[in-house]
């Protein structure tokens, strides 16, 4: 009897867990509703639109059209320019992030501020700034002409070079921020230990430092590539007809040709490419985390 009285007041854990679950679901409902209305519904609507013919019947014609002819050429151009942007962003981002990590904390903070602040300026304003600088009478060509560089002034706008310069400048802050965080986390004692064992700078960089930052390099490169896939403003303003990217093509199909089904198919293809890139980023990040755990152990 006494044992029963002492055990009765104890609250059951299942009831407590159930109550917490209900409260958690209640708190999550606004977020779920937000995602359903503004994320899931538009995606499924676009998918259904890409699978409909003019009479409303099911068809894969728009996907076949998106993967043939001029549309396929635009897709390859988008992939090529995005890859070039990712490589250049990695090169310049790596050098800049590496230089910043060697600065004192105060100077490093100021340098990161210089890198980040331009990112808060409108992309349209920055693109027009590049157009002014790279024009025939712009700062770059005027400087090259004053230095008597053969061939100056150069055609730096309305071609692939201009698009890559513009998109690289837009992606560079993302790359620097990501690489700076990875490089700051590298234990410098490992390089010192390798140097004490007689390893040279090249060997230390290749065998110690580079493997430690490789996951960050892969993530930064893939992030720049994914963001460049759907970039619109800079390629549209700084490129020519041969540099039409998939985002520009979608805009043309909607605004000029009133071809919503074809634009929806292009959008779904772009979304699938983005998802594939994100999955690759996750795989690379997981691989890097497992390697760091193995090296730590």
PDB file of C-alpha atoms in Angstrom:
ATOM      1  CA  UNK A   1       0.000   0.000   0.000  1.00  0.00           C
ATOM      2  CA  UNK A   2       2.810   2.385   0.942  1.00  0.00           C
ATOM      3  CA  UNK A   3       4.743   1.436  -2.147  1.00  0.00           C
ATOM      4  CA  UNK A   4       1.690   2.183  -4.259  1.00  0.00           C
ATOM      5  CA  UNK A   5       1.256   5.607  -2.654  1.00  0.00           C
ATOM      6  CA  UNK A   6       4.896   6.542  -3.192  1.00  0.00           C
ATOM      7  CA  UNK A   7       4.885   5.493  -6.861  1.00  0.00           C
ATOM      8  CA  UNK A   8       1.574   7.114  -7.806  1.00  0.00           C
ATOM      9  CA  UNK A   9       2.683  10.799  -7.807  1.00  0.00           C
ATOM     10  CA  UNK A  10       5.594  10.100 -10.194  1.00  0.00           C
ATOM     11  CA  UNK A  11       4.711  11.619 -13.597  1.00  0.00           C
ATOM     12  CA  UNK A  12       5.064   9.158 -16.452  1.00  0.00           C
ATOM     13  CA  UNK A  13       7.873  10.017 -18.861  1.00  0.00           C
ATOM     14  CA  UNK A  14       5.813   9.079 -21.871  1.00  0.00           C
ATOM     15  CA  UNK A  15       3.284  11.767 -21.004  1.00  0.00           C
ATOM     16  CA  UNK A  16       6.054  14.352 -20.617  1.00  0.00           C
ATOM     17  CA  UNK A  17       7.619  13.365 -23.912  1.00  0.00           C
ATOM     18  CA  UNK A  18       4.264  13.476 -25.631  1.00  0.00           C
ATOM     19  CA  UNK A  19       3.591  16.943 -24.263  1.00  0.00           C
ATOM     20  CA  UNK A  20       6.961  18.192 -25.477  1.00  0.00           C
ATOM     21  CA  UNK A  21       6.282  16.689 -28.862  1.00  0.00           C
ATOM     22  CA  UNK A  22       2.948  18.458 -29.125  1.00  0.00           C
ATOM     23  CA  UNK A  23       4.480  21.766 -28.097  1.00  0.00           C
ATOM     24  CA  UNK A  24       7.289  21.287 -30.637  1.00  0.00           C
ATOM     25  CA  UNK A  25       4.800  20.529 -33.392  1.00  0.00           C
ATOM     26  CA  UNK A  26       2.787  23.595 -32.434  1.00  0.00           C
ATOM     27  CA  UNK A  27       5.852  25.802 -32.665  1.00  0.00           C
ATOM     28  CA  UNK A  28       6.860  24.239 -35.993  1.00  0.00           C
ATOM     29  CA  UNK A  29       3.466  24.694 -37.659  1.00  0.00           C
ATOM     30  CA  UNK A  30       4.069  28.318 -38.793  1.00  0.00           C
ATOM     31  CA  UNK A  31       7.414  27.356 -40.337  1.00  0.00           C
ATOM     32  CA  UNK A  32       5.912  24.303 -42.041  1.00  0.00           C
ATOM     33  CA  UNK A  33       3.020  26.376 -43.387  1.00  0.00           C
ATOM     34  CA  UNK A  34       5.469  29.012 -44.633  1.00  0.00           C
ATOM     35  CA  UNK A  35       7.565  26.408 -46.466  1.00  0.00           C
ATOM     36  CA  UNK A  36       4.503  24.704 -47.953  1.00  0.00           C
ATOM     37  CA  UNK A  37       3.033  27.929 -49.307  1.00  0.00           C
ATOM     38  CA  UNK A  38       6.175  29.709 -50.481  1.00  0.00           C
ATOM     39  CA  UNK A  39       8.494  26.806 -51.327  1.00  0.00           C
ATOM     40  CA  UNK A  40       6.829  23.448 -51.888  1.00  0.00           C
ATOM     41  CA  UNK A  41       3.730  24.705 -53.707  1.00  0.00           C
ATOM     42  CA  UNK A  42       5.641  26.833 -56.286  1.00  0.00           C
ATOM     43  CA  UNK A  43       8.022  23.957 -57.011  1.00  0.00           C
ATOM     44  CA  UNK A  44       5.226  21.446 -57.591  1.00  0.00           C
ATOM     45  CA  UNK A  45       3.301  23.999 -59.651  1.00  0.00           C
ATOM     46  CA  UNK A  46       6.359  24.549 -61.841  1.00  0.00           C
ATOM     47  CA  UNK A  47       6.866  20.795 -62.180  1.00  0.00           C
ATOM     48  CA  UNK A  48       3.246  20.248 -63.231  1.00  0.00           C
ATOM     49  CA  UNK A  49       3.424  23.162 -65.666  1.00  0.00           C
ATOM     50  CA  UNK A  50       6.511  21.664 -67.310  1.00  0.00           C
ATOM     51  CA  UNK A  51       4.645  18.366 -67.845  1.00  0.00           C
ATOM     52  CA  UNK A  52       1.572  19.902 -69.500  1.00  0.00           C
ATOM     53  CA  UNK A  53       0.970  20.395 -73.198  1.00  0.00           C
ATOM     54  CA  UNK A  54      -0.998  23.281 -74.675  1.00  0.00           C
ATOM     55  CA  UNK A  55      -4.229  21.286 -74.321  1.00  0.00           C
ATOM     56  CA  UNK A  56      -3.416  20.265 -70.733  1.00  0.00           C
ATOM     57  CA  UNK A  57      -2.365  16.703 -71.537  1.00  0.00           C
ATOM     58  CA  UNK A  58       0.746  15.037 -70.118  1.00  0.00           C
ATOM     59  CA  UNK A  59       3.918  15.467 -72.205  1.00  0.00           C
ATOM     60  CA  UNK A  60       7.707  15.424 -71.986  1.00  0.00           C
ATOM     61  CA  UNK A  61       8.040  17.628 -75.050  1.00  0.00           C
ATOM     62  CA  UNK A  62       9.310  20.631 -73.098  1.00  0.00           C
ATOM     63  CA  UNK A  63      12.140  18.635 -71.528  1.00  0.00           C
ATOM     64  CA  UNK A  64      13.121  17.212 -74.894  1.00  0.00           C
ATOM     65  CA  UNK A  65      13.103  20.748 -76.286  1.00  0.00           C
ATOM     66  CA  UNK A  66      15.194  22.006 -73.357  1.00  0.00           C
ATOM     67  CA  UNK A  67      17.849  19.349 -74.014  1.00  0.00           C
ATOM     68  CA  UNK A  68      18.201  19.854 -77.769  1.00  0.00           C
ATOM     69  CA  UNK A  69      19.337  22.564 -80.156  1.00  0.00           C
ATOM     70  CA  UNK A  70      19.932  26.085 -78.932  1.00  0.00           C
ATOM     71  CA  UNK A  71      18.551  25.340 -75.462  1.00  0.00           C
ATOM     72  CA  UNK A  72      21.121  22.598 -74.933  1.00  0.00           C
ATOM     73  CA  UNK A  73      23.847  24.979 -76.086  1.00  0.00           C
ATOM     74  CA  UNK A  74      22.646  27.519 -73.500  1.00  0.00           C
ATOM     75  CA  UNK A  75      22.783  24.827 -70.813  1.00  0.00           C
ATOM     76  CA  UNK A  76      26.372  23.939 -71.738  1.00  0.00           C
ATOM     77  CA  UNK A  77      27.288  27.643 -71.765  1.00  0.00           C
ATOM     78  CA  UNK A  78      25.807  28.002 -68.291  1.00  0.00           C
ATOM     79  CA  UNK A  79      27.770  25.015 -66.990  1.00  0.00           C
ATOM     80  CA  UNK A  80      30.998  26.257 -68.595  1.00  0.00           C
ATOM     81  CA  UNK A  81      30.740  29.821 -67.284  1.00  0.00           C
ATOM     82  CA  UNK A  82      29.735  28.549 -63.834  1.00  0.00           C
ATOM     83  CA  UNK A  83      32.750  26.209 -63.775  1.00  0.00           C
ATOM     84  CA  UNK A  84      35.102  29.005 -64.867  1.00  0.00           C
ATOM     85  CA  UNK A  85      33.665  31.275 -62.196  1.00  0.00           C
ATOM     86  CA  UNK A  86      34.071  28.588 -59.534  1.00  0.00           C
ATOM     87  CA  UNK A  87      37.723  27.966 -60.459  1.00  0.00           C
ATOM     88  CA  UNK A  88      38.651  31.663 -60.500  1.00  0.00           C
ATOM     89  CA  UNK A  89      36.752  32.284 -57.261  1.00  0.00           C
ATOM     90  CA  UNK A  90      38.682  29.451 -55.650  1.00  0.00           C
ATOM     91  CA  UNK A  91      42.056  30.725 -56.853  1.00  0.00           C
ATOM     92  CA  UNK A  92      41.565  34.338 -55.796  1.00  0.00           C
ATOM     93  CA  UNK A  93      39.565  33.387 -52.723  1.00  0.00           C
ATOM     94  CA  UNK A  94      42.271  30.988 -51.556  1.00  0.00           C
ATOM     95  CA  UNK A  95      45.036  33.582 -51.962  1.00  0.00           C
ATOM     96  CA  UNK A  96      42.996  36.298 -50.255  1.00  0.00           C
ATOM     97  CA  UNK A  97      41.820  34.104 -47.384  1.00  0.00           C
ATOM     98  CA  UNK A  98      45.328  32.763 -46.870  1.00  0.00           C
ATOM     99  CA  UNK A  99      46.718  36.308 -46.700  1.00  0.00           C
ATOM    100  CA  UNK A 100      44.028  37.388 -44.224  1.00  0.00           C
ATOM    101  CA  UNK A 101      44.692  34.462 -41.889  1.00  0.00           C
ATOM    102  CA  UNK A 102      48.298  35.636 -41.536  1.00  0.00           C
ATOM    103  CA  UNK A 103      47.236  39.084 -40.329  1.00  0.00           C
ATOM    104  CA  UNK A 104      46.741  40.153 -36.729  1.00  0.00           C
ATOM    105  CA  UNK A 105      43.149  39.764 -35.460  1.00  0.00           C
ATOM    106  CA  UNK A 106      42.361  43.486 -35.754  1.00  0.00           C
ATOM    107  CA  UNK A 107      43.742  43.775 -39.281  1.00  0.00           C
ATOM    108  CA  UNK A 108      42.088  40.489 -40.266  1.00  0.00           C
ATOM    109  CA  UNK A 109      38.739  41.826 -39.074  1.00  0.00           C
ATOM    110  CA  UNK A 110      39.201  45.002 -41.129  1.00  0.00           C
ATOM    111  CA  UNK A 111      40.209  42.982 -44.179  1.00  0.00           C
ATOM    112  CA  UNK A 112      37.143  40.760 -43.864  1.00  0.00           C
ATOM    113  CA  UNK A 113      35.029  43.885 -43.529  1.00  0.00           C
ATOM    114  CA  UNK A 114      36.437  45.159 -46.819  1.00  0.00           C
ATOM    115  CA  UNK A 115      35.576  41.812 -48.422  1.00  0.00           C
ATOM    116  CA  UNK A 116      32.042  41.599 -47.040  1.00  0.00           C
ATOM    117  CA  UNK A 117      30.806  45.204 -47.236  1.00  0.00           C
ATOM    118  CA  UNK A 118      30.636  45.357 -51.077  1.00  0.00           C
ATOM    119  CA  UNK A 119      28.388  42.306 -50.934  1.00  0.00           C
ATOM    120  CA  UNK A 120      25.699  44.412 -49.265  1.00  0.00           C
ATOM    121  CA  UNK A 121      25.615  46.765 -52.243  1.00  0.00           C
ATOM    122  CA  UNK A 122      23.033  45.940 -54.896  1.00  0.00           C
ATOM    123  CA  UNK A 123      24.292  43.492 -57.517  1.00  0.00           C
ATOM    124  CA  UNK A 124      22.880  45.773 -60.195  1.00  0.00           C
ATOM    125  CA  UNK A 125      24.958  48.718 -58.940  1.00  0.00           C
ATOM    126  CA  UNK A 126      28.114  46.601 -58.767  1.00  0.00           C
ATOM    127  CA  UNK A 127      27.506  45.274 -62.266  1.00  0.00           C
ATOM    128  CA  UNK A 128      27.176  48.776 -63.686  1.00  0.00           C
ATOM    129  CA  UNK A 129      30.358  49.657 -61.848  1.00  0.00           C
ATOM    130  CA  UNK A 130      32.175  46.860 -63.665  1.00  0.00           C
ATOM    131  CA  UNK A 131      30.686  48.013 -66.981  1.00  0.00           C
ATOM    132  CA  UNK A 132      32.089  51.502 -66.389  1.00  0.00           C
ATOM    133  CA  UNK A 133      35.508  50.143 -65.391  1.00  0.00           C
ATOM    134  CA  UNK A 134      35.833  47.619 -68.232  1.00  0.00           C
ATOM    135  CA  UNK A 135      34.486  49.789 -71.056  1.00  0.00           C
ATOM    136  CA  UNK A 136      36.633  51.063 -73.931  1.00  0.00           C
ATOM    137  CA  UNK A 137      37.050  54.357 -72.071  1.00  0.00           C
ATOM    138  CA  UNK A 138      37.006  52.777 -68.643  1.00  0.00           C
ATOM    139  CA  UNK A 139      39.673  52.779 -65.969  1.00  0.00           C
ATOM    140  CA  UNK A 140      41.156  49.410 -66.952  1.00  0.00           C
ATOM    141  CA  UNK A 141      41.553  50.114 -70.672  1.00  0.00           C
ATOM    142  CA  UNK A 142      42.688  53.689 -70.082  1.00  0.00           C
ATOM    143  CA  UNK A 143      45.401  52.403 -67.733  1.00  0.00           C
ATOM    144  CA  UNK A 144      46.498  49.709 -70.190  1.00  0.00           C
ATOM    145  CA  UNK A 145      46.592  52.254 -73.002  1.00  0.00           C
ATOM    146  CA  UNK A 146      48.663  54.665 -70.888  1.00  0.00           C
ATOM    147  CA  UNK A 147      51.119  51.820 -70.210  1.00  0.00           C
ATOM    148  CA  UNK A 148      51.384  51.223 -74.001  1.00  0.00           C
ATOM    149  CA  UNK A 149      50.225  47.621 -73.681  1.00  0.00           C
ATOM    150  CA  UNK A 150      50.015  46.102 -77.199  1.00  0.00           C
ATOM    151  CA  UNK A 151      46.414  45.618 -78.335  1.00  0.00           C
ATOM    152  CA  UNK A 152      44.883  48.041 -75.801  1.00  0.00           C
ATOM    153  CA  UNK A 153      42.074  48.898 -75.469  1.00  0.00           C
ATOM    154  CA  UNK A 154      40.782  45.338 -75.139  1.00  0.00           C
ATOM    155  CA  UNK A 155      37.225  44.105 -75.564  1.00  0.00           C
ATOM    156  CA  UNK A 156      36.369  43.286 -71.972  1.00  0.00           C
ATOM    157  CA  UNK A 157      32.581  43.577 -72.192  1.00  0.00           C
ATOM    158  CA  UNK A 158      29.765  41.714 -73.919  1.00  0.00           C
ATOM    159  CA  UNK A 159      31.769  38.508 -74.189  1.00  0.00           C
ATOM    160  CA  UNK A 160      32.552  35.530 -71.979  1.00  0.00           C
ATOM    161  CA  UNK A 161      35.516  37.268 -70.386  1.00  0.00           C
ATOM    162  CA  UNK A 162      33.317  40.103 -69.151  1.00  0.00           C
ATOM    163  CA  UNK A 163      30.710  37.678 -67.783  1.00  0.00           C
ATOM    164  CA  UNK A 164      33.341  35.636 -65.924  1.00  0.00           C
ATOM    165  CA  UNK A 165      34.934  38.776 -64.450  1.00  0.00           C
ATOM    166  CA  UNK A 166      31.562  40.002 -63.229  1.00  0.00           C
ATOM    167  CA  UNK A 167      30.334  36.704 -61.818  1.00  0.00           C
ATOM    168  CA  UNK A 168      33.687  35.999 -60.149  1.00  0.00           C
ATOM    169  CA  UNK A 169      33.529  39.333 -58.327  1.00  0.00           C
ATOM    170  CA  UNK A 170      30.031  38.449 -57.121  1.00  0.00           C
ATOM    171  CA  UNK A 171      31.013  34.983 -55.876  1.00  0.00           C
ATOM    172  CA  UNK A 172      34.335  35.974 -54.311  1.00  0.00           C
ATOM    173  CA  UNK A 173      32.937  37.096 -50.906  1.00  0.00           C
ATOM    174  CA  UNK A 174      31.240  33.711 -50.408  1.00  0.00           C
ATOM    175  CA  UNK A 175      34.459  31.890 -51.214  1.00  0.00           C
ATOM    176  CA  UNK A 176      36.629  34.050 -48.960  1.00  0.00           C
ATOM    177  CA  UNK A 177      34.236  33.759 -46.025  1.00  0.00           C
ATOM    178  CA  UNK A 178      34.051  29.983 -46.286  1.00  0.00           C
ATOM    179  CA  UNK A 179      37.779  29.446 -46.801  1.00  0.00           C
ATOM    180  CA  UNK A 180      38.720  31.899 -44.058  1.00  0.00           C
ATOM    181  CA  UNK A 181      36.672  29.930 -41.538  1.00  0.00           C
ATOM    182  CA  UNK A 182      38.288  26.664 -42.617  1.00  0.00           C
ATOM    183  CA  UNK A 183      41.819  28.070 -42.614  1.00  0.00           C
ATOM    184  CA  UNK A 184      41.406  29.629 -39.191  1.00  0.00           C
ATOM    185  CA  UNK A 185      40.524  26.189 -37.843  1.00  0.00           C
ATOM    186  CA  UNK A 186      43.752  24.578 -39.059  1.00  0.00           C
ATOM    187  CA  UNK A 187      46.095  23.676 -36.216  1.00  0.00           C
ATOM    188  CA  UNK A 188      49.357  25.463 -37.031  1.00  0.00           C
ATOM    189  CA  UNK A 189      51.256  23.116 -34.732  1.00  0.00           C
ATOM    190  CA  UNK A 190      50.918  20.419 -37.377  1.00  0.00           C
ATOM    191  CA  UNK A 191      52.913  22.508 -39.862  1.00  0.00           C
ATOM    192  CA  UNK A 192      55.466  23.322 -37.166  1.00  0.00           C
ATOM    193  CA  UNK A 193      55.812  19.626 -36.368  1.00  0.00           C
ATOM    194  CA  UNK A 194      56.304  18.792 -40.039  1.00  0.00           C
ATOM    195  CA  UNK A 195      58.938  21.532 -40.340  1.00  0.00           C
ATOM    196  CA  UNK A 196      60.754  20.195 -37.286  1.00  0.00           C
ATOM    197  CA  UNK A 197      60.937  16.804 -39.018  1.00  0.00           C
ATOM    198  CA  UNK A 198      62.726  18.393 -41.980  1.00  0.00           C
ATOM    199  CA  UNK A 199      59.838  18.854 -44.403  1.00  0.00           C
ATOM    200  CA  UNK A 200      60.104  21.773 -46.832  1.00  0.00           C
ATOM    201  CA  UNK A 201      57.442  24.414 -47.434  1.00  0.00           C
ATOM    202  CA  UNK A 202      56.157  22.752 -50.581  1.00  0.00           C
ATOM    203  CA  UNK A 203      55.922  19.378 -48.856  1.00  0.00           C
ATOM    204  CA  UNK A 204      54.184  20.879 -45.828  1.00  0.00           C
ATOM    205  CA  UNK A 205      51.692  22.643 -48.061  1.00  0.00           C
ATOM    206  CA  UNK A 206      51.047  19.573 -50.216  1.00  0.00           C
ATOM    207  CA  UNK A 207      51.045  16.847 -47.565  1.00  0.00           C
ATOM    208  CA  UNK A 208      49.727  18.662 -44.452  1.00  0.00           C
ATOM    209  CA  UNK A 209      47.993  21.963 -45.147  1.00  0.00           C
ATOM    210  CA  UNK A 210      46.213  21.203 -48.410  1.00  0.00           C
ATOM    211  CA  UNK A 211      44.509  17.988 -47.185  1.00  0.00           C
ATOM    212  CA  UNK A 212      43.205  19.874 -44.136  1.00  0.00           C
ATOM    213  CA  UNK A 213      41.604  22.654 -46.201  1.00  0.00           C
ATOM    214  CA  UNK A 214      40.578  20.444 -49.135  1.00  0.00           C
ATOM    215  CA  UNK A 215      36.981  19.944 -47.878  1.00  0.00           C
ATOM    216  CA  UNK A 216      36.613  23.711 -47.566  1.00  0.00           C
ATOM    217  CA  UNK A 217      38.000  24.206 -51.059  1.00  0.00           C
ATOM    218  CA  UNK A 218      35.557  21.684 -52.480  1.00  0.00           C
ATOM    219  CA  UNK A 219      32.610  23.230 -50.633  1.00  0.00           C
ATOM    220  CA  UNK A 220      33.551  26.775 -51.676  1.00  0.00           C
ATOM    221  CA  UNK A 221      34.003  25.763 -55.302  1.00  0.00           C
ATOM    222  CA  UNK A 222      30.710  23.913 -55.435  1.00  0.00           C
ATOM    223  CA  UNK A 223      28.918  26.785 -53.705  1.00  0.00           C
ATOM    224  CA  UNK A 224      30.250  29.273 -56.282  1.00  0.00           C
ATOM    225  CA  UNK A 225      29.274  26.888 -59.077  1.00  0.00           C
ATOM    226  CA  UNK A 226      25.721  26.437 -57.750  1.00  0.00           C
ATOM    227  CA  UNK A 227      25.169  30.155 -57.215  1.00  0.00           C
ATOM    228  CA  UNK A 228      26.494  30.929 -60.696  1.00  0.00           C
ATOM    229  CA  UNK A 229      24.077  28.473 -62.323  1.00  0.00           C
ATOM    230  CA  UNK A 230      21.050  30.654 -61.639  1.00  0.00           C
ATOM    231  CA  UNK A 231      22.736  34.057 -61.763  1.00  0.00           C
ATOM    232  CA  UNK A 232      20.898  36.523 -63.969  1.00  0.00           C
ATOM    233  CA  UNK A 233      21.840  40.205 -63.634  1.00  0.00           C
ATOM    234  CA  UNK A 234      25.566  40.137 -64.415  1.00  0.00           C
ATOM    235  CA  UNK A 235      25.444  37.721 -67.400  1.00  0.00           C
ATOM    236  CA  UNK A 236      22.488  39.600 -68.874  1.00  0.00           C
ATOM    237  CA  UNK A 237      24.246  42.984 -68.680  1.00  0.00           C
ATOM    238  CA  UNK A 238      27.887  42.057 -69.320  1.00  0.00           C
ATOM    239  CA  UNK A 239      27.439  39.218 -71.797  1.00  0.00           C
ATOM    240  CA  UNK A 240      26.508  39.002 -75.459  1.00  0.00           C
ATOM    241  CA  UNK A 241      24.230  36.690 -77.458  1.00  0.00           C
ATOM    242  CA  UNK A 242      26.767  33.860 -77.235  1.00  0.00           C
ATOM    243  CA  UNK A 243      26.870  34.112 -73.438  1.00  0.00           C
ATOM    244  CA  UNK A 244      23.155  33.610 -72.828  1.00  0.00           C
ATOM    245  CA  UNK A 245      22.732  31.626 -69.627  1.00  0.00           C
ATOM    246  CA  UNK A 246      19.793  29.550 -68.525  1.00  0.00           C
ATOM    247  CA  UNK A 247      18.348  32.237 -66.226  1.00  0.00           C
ATOM    248  CA  UNK A 248      18.382  34.728 -69.104  1.00  0.00           C
ATOM    249  CA  UNK A 249      16.762  32.146 -71.371  1.00  0.00           C
ATOM    250  CA  UNK A 250      13.966  31.537 -68.861  1.00  0.00           C
ATOM    251  CA  UNK A 251      13.326  35.270 -68.668  1.00  0.00           C
ATOM    252  CA  UNK A 252      13.166  35.521 -72.462  1.00  0.00           C
ATOM    253  CA  UNK A 253      10.756  32.601 -72.742  1.00  0.00           C
ATOM    254  CA  UNK A 254       8.393  34.145 -70.197  1.00  0.00           C
ATOM    255  CA  UNK A 255       8.538  37.836 -71.125  1.00  0.00           C
ATOM    256  CA  UNK A 256       9.049  37.707 -74.901  1.00  0.00           C
ATOM    257  CA  UNK A 257       7.712  34.351 -76.087  1.00  0.00           C
ATOM    258  CA  UNK A 258       5.025  33.791 -73.429  1.00  0.00           C
ATOM    259  CA  UNK A 259       6.225  30.190 -73.261  1.00  0.00           C
ATOM    260  CA  UNK A 260       5.608  29.308 -69.637  1.00  0.00           C
ATOM    261  CA  UNK A 261       5.787  25.542 -70.121  1.00  0.00           C
ATOM    262  CA  UNK A 262       9.232  25.653 -71.696  1.00  0.00           C
ATOM    263  CA  UNK A 263      10.447  28.080 -69.031  1.00  0.00           C
ATOM    264  CA  UNK A 264       9.099  25.741 -66.336  1.00  0.00           C
ATOM    265  CA  UNK A 265      11.033  22.825 -67.823  1.00  0.00           C
ATOM    266  CA  UNK A 266      14.206  24.927 -67.882  1.00  0.00           C
ATOM    267  CA  UNK A 267      13.573  25.892 -64.268  1.00  0.00           C
ATOM    268  CA  UNK A 268      13.140  22.271 -63.188  1.00  0.00           C
ATOM    269  CA  UNK A 269      16.393  21.307 -64.922  1.00  0.00           C
ATOM    270  CA  UNK A 270      18.172  24.168 -63.176  1.00  0.00           C
ATOM    271  CA  UNK A 271      16.659  23.073 -59.851  1.00  0.00           C
ATOM    272  CA  UNK A 272      17.842  19.485 -60.375  1.00  0.00           C
ATOM    273  CA  UNK A 273      21.361  20.710 -61.146  1.00  0.00           C
ATOM    274  CA  UNK A 274      21.286  22.805 -57.976  1.00  0.00           C
ATOM    275  CA  UNK A 275      20.076  19.879 -55.860  1.00  0.00           C
ATOM    276  CA  UNK A 276      22.798  17.672 -57.338  1.00  0.00           C
ATOM    277  CA  UNK A 277      25.385  20.282 -56.405  1.00  0.00           C
ATOM    278  CA  UNK A 278      24.016  20.573 -52.866  1.00  0.00           C
ATOM    279  CA  UNK A 279      24.131  16.802 -52.413  1.00  0.00           C
ATOM    280  CA  UNK A 280      27.718  16.846 -53.629  1.00  0.00           C
ATOM    281  CA  UNK A 281      28.553  19.609 -51.136  1.00  0.00           C
ATOM    282  CA  UNK A 282      27.007  17.543 -48.336  1.00  0.00           C
ATOM    283  CA  UNK A 283      28.949  14.465 -49.388  1.00  0.00           C
ATOM    284  CA  UNK A 284      32.222  16.398 -49.515  1.00  0.00           C
ATOM    285  CA  UNK A 285      31.530  18.000 -46.124  1.00  0.00           C
ATOM    286  CA  UNK A 286      30.754  14.618 -44.549  1.00  0.00           C
ATOM    287  CA  UNK A 287      33.909  13.140 -46.064  1.00  0.00           C
ATOM    288  CA  UNK A 288      35.996  16.007 -44.708  1.00  0.00           C
ATOM    289  CA  UNK A 289      34.467  15.638 -41.237  1.00  0.00           C
ATOM    290  CA  UNK A 290      35.216  11.911 -41.192  1.00  0.00           C
ATOM    291  CA  UNK A 291      38.798  12.549 -42.273  1.00  0.00           C
ATOM    292  CA  UNK A 292      39.280  15.140 -39.525  1.00  0.00           C
ATOM    293  CA  UNK A 293      37.931  12.672 -36.946  1.00  0.00           C
ATOM    294  CA  UNK A 294      40.310   9.978 -38.156  1.00  0.00           C
ATOM    295  CA  UNK A 295      43.287  12.369 -38.082  1.00  0.00           C
ATOM    296  CA  UNK A 296      42.317  13.563 -34.578  1.00  0.00           C
ATOM    297  CA  UNK A 297      42.121  10.020 -33.306  1.00  0.00           C
TER     298      UNK A 297
END
